[in-house]
Coordinates of C-alpha atoms in Angstrom, one line a residue:
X832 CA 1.6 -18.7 -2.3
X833 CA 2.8 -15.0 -3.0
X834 CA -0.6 -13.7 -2.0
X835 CA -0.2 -15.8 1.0
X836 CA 3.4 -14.6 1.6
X837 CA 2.8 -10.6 1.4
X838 CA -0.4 -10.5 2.9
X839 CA 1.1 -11.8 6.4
X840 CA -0.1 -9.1 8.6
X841 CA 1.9 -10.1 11.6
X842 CA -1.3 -8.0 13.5
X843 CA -3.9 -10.3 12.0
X844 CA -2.1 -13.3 10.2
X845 CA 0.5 -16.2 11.1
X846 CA 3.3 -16.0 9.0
X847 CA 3.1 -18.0 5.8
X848 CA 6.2 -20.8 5.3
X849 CA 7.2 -22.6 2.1
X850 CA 9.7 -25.2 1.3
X851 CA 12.8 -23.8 -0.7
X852 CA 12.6 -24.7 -4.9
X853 CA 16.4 -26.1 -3.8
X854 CA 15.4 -28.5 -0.8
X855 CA 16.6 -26.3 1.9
X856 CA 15.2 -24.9 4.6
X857 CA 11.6 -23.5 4.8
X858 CA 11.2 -19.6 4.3
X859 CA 9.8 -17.6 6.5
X860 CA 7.4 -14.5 4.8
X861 CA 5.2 -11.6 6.6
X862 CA 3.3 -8.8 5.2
X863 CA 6.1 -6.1 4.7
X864 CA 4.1 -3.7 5.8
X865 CA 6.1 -3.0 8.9
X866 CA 8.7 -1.5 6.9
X867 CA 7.4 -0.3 3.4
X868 CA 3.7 -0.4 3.3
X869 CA 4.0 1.2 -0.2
X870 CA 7.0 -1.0 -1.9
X871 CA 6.9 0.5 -5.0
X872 CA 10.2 2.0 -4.3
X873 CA 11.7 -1.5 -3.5
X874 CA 9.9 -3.1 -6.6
X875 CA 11.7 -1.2 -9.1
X876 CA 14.9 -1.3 -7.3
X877 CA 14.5 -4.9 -7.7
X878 CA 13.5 -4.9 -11.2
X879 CA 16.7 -2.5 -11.9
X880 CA 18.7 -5.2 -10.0
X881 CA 17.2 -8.2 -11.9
X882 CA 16.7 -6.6 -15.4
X883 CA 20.0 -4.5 -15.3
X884 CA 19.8 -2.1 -19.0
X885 CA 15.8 -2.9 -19.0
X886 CA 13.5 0.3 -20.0
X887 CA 11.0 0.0 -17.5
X888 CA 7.9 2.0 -19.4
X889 CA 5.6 1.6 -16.4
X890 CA 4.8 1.6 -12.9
X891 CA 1.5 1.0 -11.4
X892 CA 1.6 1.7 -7.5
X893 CA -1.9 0.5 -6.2
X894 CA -2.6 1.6 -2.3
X895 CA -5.7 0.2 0.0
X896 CA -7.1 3.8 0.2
X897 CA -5.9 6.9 1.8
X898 CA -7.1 7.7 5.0
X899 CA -8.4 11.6 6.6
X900 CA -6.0 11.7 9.7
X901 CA -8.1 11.3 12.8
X902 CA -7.2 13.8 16.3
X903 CA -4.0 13.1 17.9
X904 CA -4.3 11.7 21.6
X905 CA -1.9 14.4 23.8
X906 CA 1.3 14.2 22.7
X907 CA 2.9 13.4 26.0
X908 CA 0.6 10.2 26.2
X909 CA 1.5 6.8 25.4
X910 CA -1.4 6.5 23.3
X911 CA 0.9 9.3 21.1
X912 CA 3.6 7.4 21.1
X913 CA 1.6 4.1 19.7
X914 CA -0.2 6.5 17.4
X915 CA 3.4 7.7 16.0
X916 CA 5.1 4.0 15.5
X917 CA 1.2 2.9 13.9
X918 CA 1.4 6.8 11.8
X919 CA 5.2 5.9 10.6
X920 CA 4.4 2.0 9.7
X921 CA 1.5 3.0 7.5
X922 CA 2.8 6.3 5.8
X923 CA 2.9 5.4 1.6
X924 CA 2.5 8.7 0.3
X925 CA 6.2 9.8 1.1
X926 CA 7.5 7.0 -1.6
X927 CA 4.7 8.5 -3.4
X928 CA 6.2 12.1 -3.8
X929 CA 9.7 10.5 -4.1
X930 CA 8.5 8.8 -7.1
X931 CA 6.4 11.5 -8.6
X932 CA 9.6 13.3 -8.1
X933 CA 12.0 11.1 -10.1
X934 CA 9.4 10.2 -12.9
X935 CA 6.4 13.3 -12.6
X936 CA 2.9 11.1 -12.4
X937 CA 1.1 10.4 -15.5
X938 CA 1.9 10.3 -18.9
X939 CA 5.4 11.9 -19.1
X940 CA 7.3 12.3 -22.3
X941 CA 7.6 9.6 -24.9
X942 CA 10.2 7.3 -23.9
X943 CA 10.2 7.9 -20.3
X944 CA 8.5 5.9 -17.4
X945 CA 5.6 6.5 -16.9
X946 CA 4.1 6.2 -13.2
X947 CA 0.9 6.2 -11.4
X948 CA -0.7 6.2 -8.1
X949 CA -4.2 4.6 -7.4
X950 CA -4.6 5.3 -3.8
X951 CA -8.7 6.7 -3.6
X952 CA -9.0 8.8 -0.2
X953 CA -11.4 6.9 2.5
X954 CA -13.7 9.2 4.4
X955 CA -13.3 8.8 8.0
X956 CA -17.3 7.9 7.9
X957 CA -16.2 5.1 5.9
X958 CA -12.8 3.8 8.0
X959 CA -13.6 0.4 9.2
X960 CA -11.9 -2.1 10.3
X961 CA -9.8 -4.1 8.2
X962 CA -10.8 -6.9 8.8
X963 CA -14.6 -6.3 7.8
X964 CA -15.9 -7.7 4.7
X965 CA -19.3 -7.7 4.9
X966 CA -21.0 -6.9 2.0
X967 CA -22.4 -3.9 2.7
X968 CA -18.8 -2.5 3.9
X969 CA -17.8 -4.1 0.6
X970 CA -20.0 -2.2 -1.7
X971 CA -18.9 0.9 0.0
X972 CA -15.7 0.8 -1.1
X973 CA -16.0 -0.5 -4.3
X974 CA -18.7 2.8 -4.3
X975 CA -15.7 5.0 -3.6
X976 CA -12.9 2.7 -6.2
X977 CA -15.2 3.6 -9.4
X978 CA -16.1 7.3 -8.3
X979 CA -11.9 7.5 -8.0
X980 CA -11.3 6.0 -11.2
X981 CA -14.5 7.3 -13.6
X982 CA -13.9 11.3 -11.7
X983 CA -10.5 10.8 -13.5
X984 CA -8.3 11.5 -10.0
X985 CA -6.8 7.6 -10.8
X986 CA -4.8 8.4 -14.1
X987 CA -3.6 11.5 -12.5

């Protein structure tokens, strides 16, 4: 059901609804990726909030890949203006500097929280669409997930 819940895409899925544990009404969930595609801010803010005192020793922040910007339409257009709201919806790499800032990335000092990124850069060759998972688009990316990890750039 939590899968079910944050995978919502509004753009591709209905959104998912669940009786309350307490018998109330049912709640409503959609992907939040209208408002932080990279939650990892929000998921230690809630961890703080729940486990108030708690050393947290790590965060893992895991991204669907990072994609090469593609040319802007002109920016006058209304296709500019769409390309903006999509740009701003789908940016994840400002909570990753934010975070980077407050913890560095990596290993850190003993004692501290320790943070990483796994967000492997897409070439544009490779930008589907999302919803494609044939197996040949499949193998791609898993192609470019080991490269990311065993070339060391996922324990930076």
């Amino acid at each position: 059901e939590a899968g079910r819940a944050t995978s919502a895409a509004p753009s591709f899925f209905p959104p998912a609804s669940f009786l309350s544990p307490s018998g109330g009404a049912p709640a409503v969930y959609q992907d939040g990726g209208l408002l932080a595609n990279n939650p990892a801010a929000i998921a230690l803010a809630e961890a703080k909030a729940l486990y108030p005192g708690a050393k947290i020793a790590c965060v893992a922040s895991f991204g669907t890949g990072a994609f090469e910007p593609r040319p802007v339409a002109k920016p006058t257009s209304f296709a500019h203006a769409l390309s903006t709201l999509a740009g701003a919806a789908t940016r994840t790499e400002e909570v990753h500097s934010l975070l980077c800032g407050v913890f560095g990335e990596g290993g850190g000092e003993a004692g501290a929280t320790h943070y990483y990124r796994f967000n492997p850069p897409v070439p544009t060759a490779k930008q589907g669409r999302m919803d494609d998972t044939s197996p040949q688009v499949l193998l791609q990316y898993q192609a470019l997930g080991r490269a990311y990890v065993s070339d060391g750039l996922g324990a930076a």
